[in-house]
Amino acid sequence: ACACVVQRDPVVPALYESRPVFDVLKDVAGKLELGEYFDFTIEEYRKQQLRELPGAAEAFKKDGVYYNPSKVYGIYEDRNRFRMVVGRSASVTQTSSQNNTVLHQLTGPNTLWLNTKAAHKLGIKSGDLVEVASSVGKGELKVEITDG
């Protein structure tokens, strides 16, 4: 498997007085007299991010995703019990939607995705409450079993 980079762009123009987070943060930085650190456009920022990923810009234009074959997973084989991969729902961005009652009704609580084979081996079923722990903390989540 290899790592990938995904480009997220608006599908429709912003409504009413909505503005991209990048623009808002750039304005805030200017008001805090930190504008010199944000003296670039989002296009310039993306170009800088992709400078060491040959073919990424073209892949974004064609497919919206760039697969980086040099970043191979599996290097932690036999070192960790599970590999944690963090993702986001497309309906939730940072904290801008955390107090949206309608989204909470549609999306529900966070779940821990667990591979079907691992869940079977551990005797865990979808909906079970499990503890997730590392050297820095722990918490409980309901399990969602998936091959995804």
Backbone as a printed PyTorch tensor [residue, N CA C, xyz], in Angstrom:
tensor([[[  0.8410,  -1.1870,   0.0000],
         [  0.0000,   0.0000,   0.0000],
         [  0.8760,   1.2360,   0.0000]],

        [[  0.3220,   2.3330,  -0.4400],
         [  1.0990,   3.5750,  -0.4550],
         [  0.2460,   4.7230,   0.0650]],

        [[  0.9240,   5.7730,   0.4640],
         [  0.2360,   6.9490,   0.9920],
         [ -0.3760,   7.7440,  -0.1520]],

        [[ -1.3890,   8.5430,   0.1780],
         [ -1.9810,   9.3880,  -0.8470],
         [ -2.2540,  10.7740,  -0.2790]],

        [[ -2.3690,  11.7270,  -1.1820],
         [ -2.6990,  13.1010,  -0.8370],
         [ -3.9590,  13.4480,  -1.6150]],

        [[ -4.9280,  14.0370,  -0.9400],
         [ -6.1990,  14.3630,  -1.5730],
         [ -6.4030,  15.8680,  -1.5380]],

        [[ -6.8600,  16.4190,  -2.6320],
         [ -7.1580,  17.8480,  -2.7040],
         [ -8.6450,  18.0490,  -2.5170]],

        [[ -9.0080,  18.9240,  -1.5720],
         [-10.4260,  19.2070,  -1.3260],
         [-10.7150,  20.6460,  -1.7500]],

        [[-11.6100,  20.7840,  -2.6910],
         [-12.0130,  22.0930,  -3.1870],
         [-13.5220,  22.2220,  -3.1000]],

        [[-14.0100,  23.4630,  -2.9940],
         [-15.4680,  23.6560,  -2.9520],
         [-16.1270,  23.1600,  -4.2360]],

        [[-17.2840,  22.5670,  -4.0840],
         [-18.0490,  22.1010,  -5.2350],
         [-18.9640,  23.2240,  -5.7150]],

        [[-19.4670,  24.0000,  -4.7710],
         [-20.3100,  25.1520,  -5.0900],
         [-19.7260,  26.3800,  -4.4080]],

        [[-19.9930,  27.5640,  -4.9310],
         [-19.4740,  28.7760,  -4.2840],
         [-20.0540,  28.9420,  -2.8760]],

        [[-19.2880,  29.6120,  -2.0250],
         [-19.7490,  29.8700,  -0.6580],
         [-21.0160,  30.7050,  -0.6830]],

        [[-21.9270,  30.4160,   0.2420],
         [-23.1890,  31.1370,   0.3160],
         [-23.1080,  32.2940,   1.3110]],

        [[-23.8520,  33.3140,   1.0460],
         [-24.0150,  34.4540,   1.9440],
         [-22.6640,  35.0860,   2.2730]],

        [[-22.3330,  35.1840,   3.5430],
         [-21.0820,  35.8340,   3.9280],
         [-19.9910,  34.8200,   4.2650]],

        [[-20.2100,  33.5620,   3.9150],
         [-19.2220,  32.5210,   4.1890],
         [-17.9390,  32.7910,   3.4130]],

        [[-16.8240,  32.4620,   4.0420],
         [-15.5230,  32.6220,   3.3990],
         [-14.6560,  31.4190,   3.7270]],

        [[-13.7020,  31.0960,   2.8560],
         [-12.7900,  29.9950,   3.1530],
         [-11.9930,  30.2700,   4.4350]],

        [[-11.7140,  29.2170,   5.2000],
         [-10.9610,  29.3570,   6.4460],
         [ -9.6200,  30.0280,   6.1780]],

        [[ -8.9730,  29.6820,   5.0700],
         [ -7.6800,  30.2830,   4.7290],
         [ -7.7760,  31.8100,   4.6870]],

        [[ -8.8140,  32.3200,   4.0450],
         [ -8.9860,  33.7750,   3.9440],
         [ -9.2380,  34.4120,   5.3040]],

        [[-10.0350,  33.7570,   6.1280],
         [-10.3370,  34.2830,   7.4630],
         [ -9.0610,  34.3420,   8.3000]],

        [[ -8.2910,  33.2580,   8.2890],
         [ -7.0540,  33.2180,   9.0700],
         [ -6.0450,  34.2480,   8.5830]],

        [[ -5.9960,  34.4400,   7.2890],
         [ -5.0890,  35.4470,   6.7150],
         [ -5.4890,  36.8430,   7.2020]],

        [[ -6.7810,  37.1350,   7.2440],
         [ -7.2650,  38.4250,   7.7500],
         [ -6.9650,  38.6000,   9.2340]],

        [[ -7.1690,  37.5410,  10.0120],
         [ -6.8810,  37.6000,  11.4510],
         [ -5.3960,  37.8690,  11.6650]],

        [[ -4.5500,  37.1710,  10.9100],
         [ -3.1040,  37.3850,  11.0260],
         [ -2.7430,  38.8320,  10.7310]],

        [[ -3.3890,  39.4200,   9.7280],
         [ -3.1320,  40.8240,   9.3950],
         [ -3.5040,  41.7500,  10.5400]],

        [[ -4.6470,  41.4910,  11.1710],
         [ -5.0850,  42.3200,  12.3000],
         [ -4.1750,  42.1620,  13.5220]],

        [[ -3.5080,  41.0170,  13.6230],
         [ -2.5840,  40.7760,  14.7260],
         [ -1.1510,  41.2000,  14.3770]],

        [[ -1.0340,  41.8870,  13.2450],
         [  0.2700,  42.3380,  12.7320],
         [  1.2120,  41.1640,  12.4570]],

        [[  0.6260,  40.0680,  11.9940],
         [  1.3960,  38.8900,  11.6160],
         [  1.2200,  38.5680,  10.1290]],

        [[  0.6880,  39.5220,   9.3820],
         [  0.3890,  39.3200,   7.9670],
         [  1.5920,  38.9240,   7.1360]],

        [[  2.7800,  39.3450,   7.5460],
         [  3.9900,  39.0130,   6.7830],
         [  4.2190,  37.5020,   6.6960]],

        [[  3.6650,  36.7580,   7.6660],
         [  3.8270,  35.3070,   7.6620],
         [  2.7940,  34.6070,   6.7890]],

        [[  1.8390,  35.3640,   6.2840],
         [  0.7850,  34.8200,   5.4230],
         [  0.7410,  35.5580,   4.0960]],

        [[  1.9070,  35.9070,   3.5970],
         [  2.0260,  36.6870,   2.3680],
         [  2.0530,  35.7610,   1.1490]],

        [[  0.9830,  34.9820,   0.9820],
         [  0.8870,  34.0630,  -0.1370],
         [ -0.5850,  33.7410,  -0.3790]],

        [[ -0.8600,  33.2410,  -1.5590],
         [ -2.2210,  32.8150,  -1.8960],
         [ -2.3470,  31.3190,  -1.6140]],

        [[ -3.5570,  30.8190,  -1.6130],
         [ -3.7620,  29.3860,  -1.3980],
         [ -3.1300,  28.5880,  -2.5400]],

        [[ -3.1540,  29.1440,  -3.7450],
         [ -2.5340,  28.4600,  -4.8820],
         [ -1.0240,  28.3590,  -4.6900]],

        [[ -0.3910,  29.4460,  -4.2050],
         [  1.0480,  29.4240,  -3.9420],
         [  1.3810,  28.4320,  -2.8300]],

        [[  0.5260,  28.3810,  -1.8260],
         [  0.7240,  27.4570,  -0.7070],
         [  0.6780,  26.0080,  -1.1850]],

        [[ -0.3190,  25.7050,  -2.0180],
         [ -0.4390,  24.3400,  -2.5390],
         [  0.7610,  23.9730,  -3.4010]],

        [[  1.2110,  24.9150,  -4.2190],
         [  2.3690,  24.6640,  -5.0730],
         [  3.5920,  24.3320,  -4.2220]],

        [[  3.7730,  25.0610,  -3.1360],
         [  4.8910,  24.8110,  -2.2270],
         [  4.7520,  23.4370,  -1.5630]],

        [[  3.5520,  23.0780,  -1.1700],
         [  3.3210,  21.7730,  -0.5410],
         [  3.6620,  20.6120,  -1.4770]],

        [[  3.4200,  20.8120,  -2.7620],
         [  3.5890,  19.7300,  -3.7380],
         [  4.9560,  19.7210,  -4.4100]],

        [[  5.8350,  20.6470,  -4.0480],
         [  7.1000,  20.8160,  -4.7660],
         [  7.9650,  19.5530,  -4.7980]],

        [[  7.8640,  18.7070,  -3.7790],
         [  8.6860,  17.5010,  -3.7550],
         [  7.8920,  16.2330,  -4.0950]],

        [[  6.7230,  16.4250,  -4.6850],
         [  5.8950,  15.2910,  -5.0990],
         [  5.6950,  15.3510,  -6.6120]],

        [[  6.6360,  14.8210,  -7.3670],
         [  6.5480,  14.9090,  -8.8250],
         [  5.2720,  14.2620,  -9.3620]],

        [[  4.5850,  15.0020, -10.2120],
         [  3.3590,  14.5050, -10.8250],
         [  2.1080,  14.7340, -10.0030]],

        [[  2.2400,  15.2800,  -8.7930],
         [  1.0740,  15.4580,  -7.9240],
         [  0.0830,  16.4650,  -8.4970]],

        [[  0.5680,  17.6030,  -8.9670],
         [ -0.3370,  18.6400,  -9.4970],
         [ -1.1530,  18.0960, -10.6640]],

        [[ -0.5040,  17.3410, -11.5370],
         [ -1.1960,  16.7630, -12.6930],
         [ -2.2170,  15.7110, -12.2470]],

        [[ -1.8480,  14.9210, -11.2290],
         [ -2.7680,  13.9020, -10.7190],
         [ -4.0000,  14.5520, -10.0980]],

        [[ -3.8200,  15.6710,  -9.3950],
         [ -4.9530,  16.3800,  -8.8070],
         [ -5.9080,  16.8510,  -9.8910]],

        [[ -5.3620,  17.4070, -10.9590],
         [ -6.2080,  17.8980, -12.0510],
         [ -6.9920,  16.7590, -12.6910]],

        [[ -6.3470,  15.6020, -12.8170],
         [ -6.9740,  14.4590, -13.4840],
         [ -7.9270,  13.6910, -12.5610]],

        [[ -7.4520,  13.3510, -11.3460],
         [ -8.2020,  12.4480, -10.4790],
         [ -8.6130,  13.0270,  -9.1300]],

        [[ -7.9900,  14.1430,  -8.7100],
         [ -8.2770,  14.7130,  -7.3960],
         [ -7.4980,  14.0550,  -6.2760]],

        [[ -6.6440,  13.0810,  -6.6310],
         [ -5.8510,  12.3670,  -5.6230],
         [ -4.4870,  12.0270,  -6.2190]],

        [[ -3.4630,  12.0450,  -5.3530],
         [ -2.1060,  11.6720,  -5.7650],
         [ -1.6410,  10.5280,  -4.8840]],

        [[ -1.2670,   9.4230,  -5.4820],
         [ -0.7390,   8.2720,  -4.7510],
         [  0.7770,   8.3380,  -4.7780]],

        [[  1.3750,   8.4010,  -3.5970],
         [  2.8190,   8.5360,  -3.4860],
         [  3.4420,   7.1600,  -3.2520]],

        [[  4.0220,   6.5680,  -4.2900],
         [  4.5640,   5.2130,  -4.1620],
         [  5.8000,   5.1260,  -3.2690]],

        [[  6.4280,   6.2510,  -2.9470],
         [  7.6380,   6.2000,  -2.1220],
         [  7.3350,   6.0820,  -0.6340]],

        [[  6.1010,   6.3300,  -0.2290],
         [  5.7210,   6.2720,   1.1820],
         [  4.9990,   4.9580,   1.4540]],

        [[  5.7400,   3.8960,   1.6250],
         [  5.1600,   2.5710,   1.7820],
         [  4.8130,   2.3120,   3.2400]],

        [[  3.6100,   1.7970,   3.4670],
         [  3.1940,   1.4060,   4.8070],
         [  3.7400,   0.0260,   5.1240]],

        [[  3.6210,  -0.3720,   6.3570],
         [  4.0660,  -1.6890,   6.7620],
         [  5.4100,  -1.6630,   7.4640]],

        [[  6.0210,  -0.4920,   7.5900],
         [  7.3470,  -0.4150,   8.2150],
         [  7.2870,  -0.6610,   9.7120]],

        [[  6.0940,  -0.6600,  10.2820],
         [  5.9560,  -0.8960,  11.7180],
         [  5.5160,  -2.3280,  12.0080]],

        [[  5.6100,  -3.1900,  11.0050],
         [  5.2160,  -4.5830,  11.1510],
         [  5.8940,  -5.1880,  12.3720]],

        [[  5.1330,  -5.8880,  13.1880],
         [  5.6190,  -6.5500,  14.3950],
         [  6.0580,  -5.5900,  15.4960]],

        [[  5.7690,  -4.2940,  15.3580],
         [  6.1320,  -3.3370,  16.4030],
         [  4.9090,  -2.8430,  17.1800]],

        [[  3.7790,  -2.6660,  16.4880],
         [  2.5450,  -2.1790,  17.1270],
         [  1.4440,  -3.1880,  16.9340]],

        [[  0.5120,  -3.2510,  17.9270],
         [ -0.6030,  -4.1760,  17.8020],
         [ -1.5140,  -3.7560,  16.6520]],

        [[ -1.8120,  -2.4350,  16.5720],
         [ -2.6220,  -1.8870,  15.4840],
         [ -1.9970,  -0.5800,  15.0210]],

        [[ -2.2530,  -0.2210,  13.8000],
         [ -1.8120,   1.0630,  13.2630],
         [ -3.0180,   1.9960,  13.2780]],

        [[ -2.8750,   3.1590,  13.8980],
         [ -3.9840,   4.0960,  13.9460],
         [ -3.9330,   5.0100,  12.7250]],

        [[ -5.0100,   5.0390,  11.9950],
         [ -5.1470,   5.9160,  10.8450],
         [ -6.2930,   6.8580,  11.1570]],

        [[ -6.0250,   8.1470,  11.1280],
         [ -7.0260,   9.1360,  11.4930],
         [ -7.6330,   9.7270,  10.2280]],

        [[ -8.9350,   9.8450,  10.2090],
         [ -9.6260,  10.4370,   9.0690],
         [-10.7370,  11.3340,   9.5450]],

        [[-11.3890,  11.9660,   8.6110],
         [-12.4840,  12.8740,   8.9490],
         [-13.6800,  12.6120,   8.0530]],

        [[-14.8120,  12.8870,   8.6160],
         [-16.0290,  12.8900,   7.8190],
         [-16.0260,  14.1680,   6.9870]],

        [[-16.4610,  14.0810,   5.7600],
         [-16.4820,  15.2590,   4.8970],
         [-17.4500,  16.3310,   5.4020]],

        [[-18.3750,  15.9370,   6.2860],
         [-19.3390,  16.9140,   6.7990],
         [-18.8060,  17.6710,   8.0150]],

        [[-17.6380,  17.2830,   8.5170],
         [-17.0720,  17.9430,   9.6940],
         [-15.7040,  18.5080,   9.3450]],

        [[-15.5400,  19.8050,   9.5480],
         [-14.2670,  20.4400,   9.2620],
         [-13.8040,  21.2030,  10.4840]],

        [[-12.6710,  20.7560,  11.0500],
         [-12.1110,  21.3760,  12.2530],
         [-13.2280,  21.5050,  13.2890]],

        [[-13.4050,  22.6860,  13.8820],
         [-14.4650,  22.8560,  14.8740],
         [-15.6070,  23.7090,  14.3370]],

        [[-15.5760,  24.0250,  13.0480],
         [-16.5830,  24.9310,  12.5000],
         [-17.9870,  24.3460,  12.4720]],

        [[-18.1140,  23.0370,  12.6420],
         [-19.4420,  22.4360,  12.6050],
         [-19.7480,  21.6300,  13.8650]],

        [[-18.9470,  21.7620,  14.9020],
         [-19.1430,  20.9100,  16.0740],
         [-20.4310,  21.1900,  16.8350]],

        [[-20.9730,  22.3800,  16.7340],
         [-22.2110,  22.7000,  17.4450],
         [-23.4340,  22.6820,  16.5350]],

        [[-23.3430,  21.9890,  15.4110],
         [-24.4340,  21.9310,  14.4480],
         [-25.3170,  20.7190,  14.7500]],

        [[-26.4770,  20.9690,  15.3290],
         [-27.3920,  19.9020,  15.7440],
         [-27.8120,  19.0100,  14.5850]],

        [[-28.0670,  19.6040,  13.4250],
         [-28.5050,  18.8200,  12.2690],
         [-27.4160,  17.8340,  11.8470]],

        [[-26.1550,  18.2990,  11.7870],
         [-25.0640,  17.3940,  11.4210],
         [-24.9050,  16.2730,  12.4360]],

        [[-25.0780,  16.5770,  13.7170],
         [-24.9810,  15.5390,  14.7460],
         [-26.0490,  14.4670,  14.5460]],

        [[-27.2490,  14.8770,  14.1360],
         [-28.3100,  13.9120,  13.8870],
         [-27.9950,  13.0430,  12.6730]],

        [[-27.3380,  13.6180,  11.6770],
         [-27.0240,  12.8890,  10.4510],
         [-25.8030,  11.9830,  10.5810]],

        [[-24.7840,  12.4530,  11.2980],
         [-23.5240,  11.7180,  11.3310],
         [-23.3630,  10.8100,  12.5420]],

        [[-23.9600,  11.1400,  13.6530],
         [-23.8210,  10.3080,  14.8510],
         [-22.4530,  10.4460,  15.4830]],

        [[-22.2030,   9.6450,  16.5110],
         [-20.9300,   9.7530,  17.2380],
         [-19.7700,   9.1270,  16.4590]],

        [[-18.5470,   9.4660,  16.8500],
         [-17.3580,   8.8600,  16.2490],
         [-17.3130,   7.3800,  16.5880]],

        [[-16.7300,   6.5980,  15.6970],
         [-16.5630,   5.1680,  15.9300],
         [-15.1190,   4.7740,  15.6330]],

        [[-14.7370,   3.6350,  16.1650],
         [-13.4210,   3.0660,  15.8770],
         [-13.6090,   2.0370,  14.7770]],

        [[-12.9920,   2.2700,  13.6330],
         [-13.0780,   1.2990,  12.5500],
         [-12.0690,   0.1930,  12.8230]],

        [[-12.5360,  -1.0340,  12.7710],
         [-11.6820,  -2.1850,  13.0310],
         [-11.8660,  -3.1930,  11.9050]],

        [[-10.7620,  -3.6970,  11.3960],
         [-10.7770,  -4.6660,  10.3170],
         [-11.5490,  -5.9220,  10.7320]],

        [[-12.2920,  -6.4770,   9.7900],
         [-13.1350,  -7.6410,  10.0430],
         [-12.3590,  -8.8170,  10.6340]],

        [[-11.1990,  -9.1410,  10.0550],
         [-10.4060, -10.2720,  10.5420],
         [ -9.9260, -10.0450,  11.9690]],

        [[ -9.4320,  -8.8290,  12.2540],
         [ -8.9460,  -8.5240,  13.6140],
         [-10.0960,  -8.5830,  14.6090]],

        [[-11.2650,  -8.0590,  14.2230],
         [-12.4240,  -8.0750,  15.1180],
         [-12.8450,  -9.5070,  15.4210]],

        [[-12.8880, -10.3460,  14.3950],
         [-13.2670, -11.7560,  14.5890],
         [-12.2800, -12.4560,  15.5250]],

        [[-10.9920, -12.2280,  15.2950],
         [ -9.9460, -12.8560,  16.1140],
         [-10.0660, -12.4420,  17.5850]],

        [[-10.4750, -11.1720,  17.8240],
         [-10.5960, -10.6540,  19.1820],
         [-11.9860, -10.8550,  19.7900]],

        [[-12.9260, -11.3770,  18.9940],
         [-14.2790, -11.5900,  19.4940],
         [-15.0630, -10.2960,  19.6810]],

        [[-14.7360,  -9.2880,  18.8810],
         [-15.3940,  -7.9830,  18.9740],
         [-16.4560,  -7.8830,  17.8920]],

        [[-17.6160,  -7.3420,  18.2640],
         [-18.7230,  -7.1700,  17.3190],
         [-18.9920,  -5.6830,  17.1050]],

        [[-19.6030,  -5.3420,  15.9640],
         [-19.9870,  -3.9480,  15.7050],
         [-20.8570,  -3.4430,  16.8480]],

        [[-20.5510,  -2.2500,  17.3200],
         [-21.3100,  -1.6450,  18.4040],
         [-20.7070,  -1.8810,  19.7780]],

        [[-19.7700,  -2.8450,  19.8780],
         [-19.1060,  -3.0730,  21.1690],
         [-18.3150,  -1.8360,  21.5750]],

        [[-18.2700,  -1.5700,  22.8600],
         [-17.4810,  -0.4640,  23.3980],
         [-16.0990,  -1.0100,  23.7600]],

        [[-15.0540,  -0.4060,  23.1860],
         [-13.6870,  -0.8600,  23.4410],
         [-12.8330,   0.3010,  23.9310]],

        [[-11.7710,  -0.0370,  24.6310],
         [-10.8160,   0.9690,  25.0800],
         [ -9.6750,   1.0440,  24.0790]],

        [[ -9.3280,   2.2680,  23.6900],
         [ -8.1930,   2.5170,  22.8070],
         [ -7.1530,   3.2170,  23.6680]],

        [[ -5.9430,   2.6710,  23.7180],
         [ -4.9190,   3.2240,  24.6060],
         [ -3.5730,   3.2940,  23.9070]],

        [[ -2.7910,   4.2740,  24.3000],
         [ -1.4100,   4.4070,  23.8430],
         [ -0.6000,   4.9000,  25.0290]],

        [[  0.6560,   5.1990,  24.8010],
         [  1.5180,   5.6770,  25.8790],
         [  1.1340,   7.0720,  26.3560]],

        [[  0.3000,   7.7760,  25.6050],
         [ -0.0680,   9.1490,  25.9850],
         [ -1.5000,   9.3090,  26.4650]],

        [[ -2.3040,   8.2680,  26.3960],
         [ -3.6770,   8.4000,  26.8730],
         [ -4.5410,   7.2410,  26.4540]],

        [[ -5.8290,   7.3210,  26.8470],
         [ -6.7710,   6.2680,  26.4810],
         [ -8.1800,   6.8350,  26.4320]],

        [[ -9.0540,   6.1230,  25.7610],
         [-10.4470,   6.5260,  25.6530],
         [-11.2770,   5.3480,  25.1900]],

        [[-12.5950,   5.5100,  25.2130],
         [-13.5010,   4.4460,  24.7890],
         [-14.3060,   4.8890,  23.5780]],

        [[-14.4890,   3.9650,  22.6440],
         [-15.2740,   4.2030,  21.4330],
         [-16.0630,   2.9480,  21.0970]],

        [[-17.1810,   3.1390,  20.4100],
         [-17.9080,   1.9970,  19.8610],
         [-17.2130,   1.5680,  18.5640]],

        [[-17.2110,   0.2810,  18.3270],
         [-16.5300,  -0.2980,  17.1720],
         [-17.4470,  -0.3500,  15.9540]],

        [[-16.8780,  -0.0570,  14.8140],
         [-17.5390,  -0.2620,  13.5240],
         [-16.6440,  -1.1950,  12.7260]],

        [[-17.1070,  -2.3920,  12.4630],
         [-16.2910,  -3.3880,  11.7660],
         [-16.4070,  -3.1500,  10.2630]],

        [[-15.2470,  -3.1540,   9.5880],
         [-15.2180,  -2.8190,   8.1680],
         [-14.0010,  -3.4470,   7.4820]],

        [[-14.1330,  -3.6940,   6.1980],
         [-12.9780,  -4.0930,   5.3900],
         [-12.4070,  -2.8700,   4.6700]],

        [[-13.0120,  -1.7180,   4.8970],
         [-12.5760,  -0.4840,   4.2410],
         [-11.2570,   0.0260,   4.7670]]])
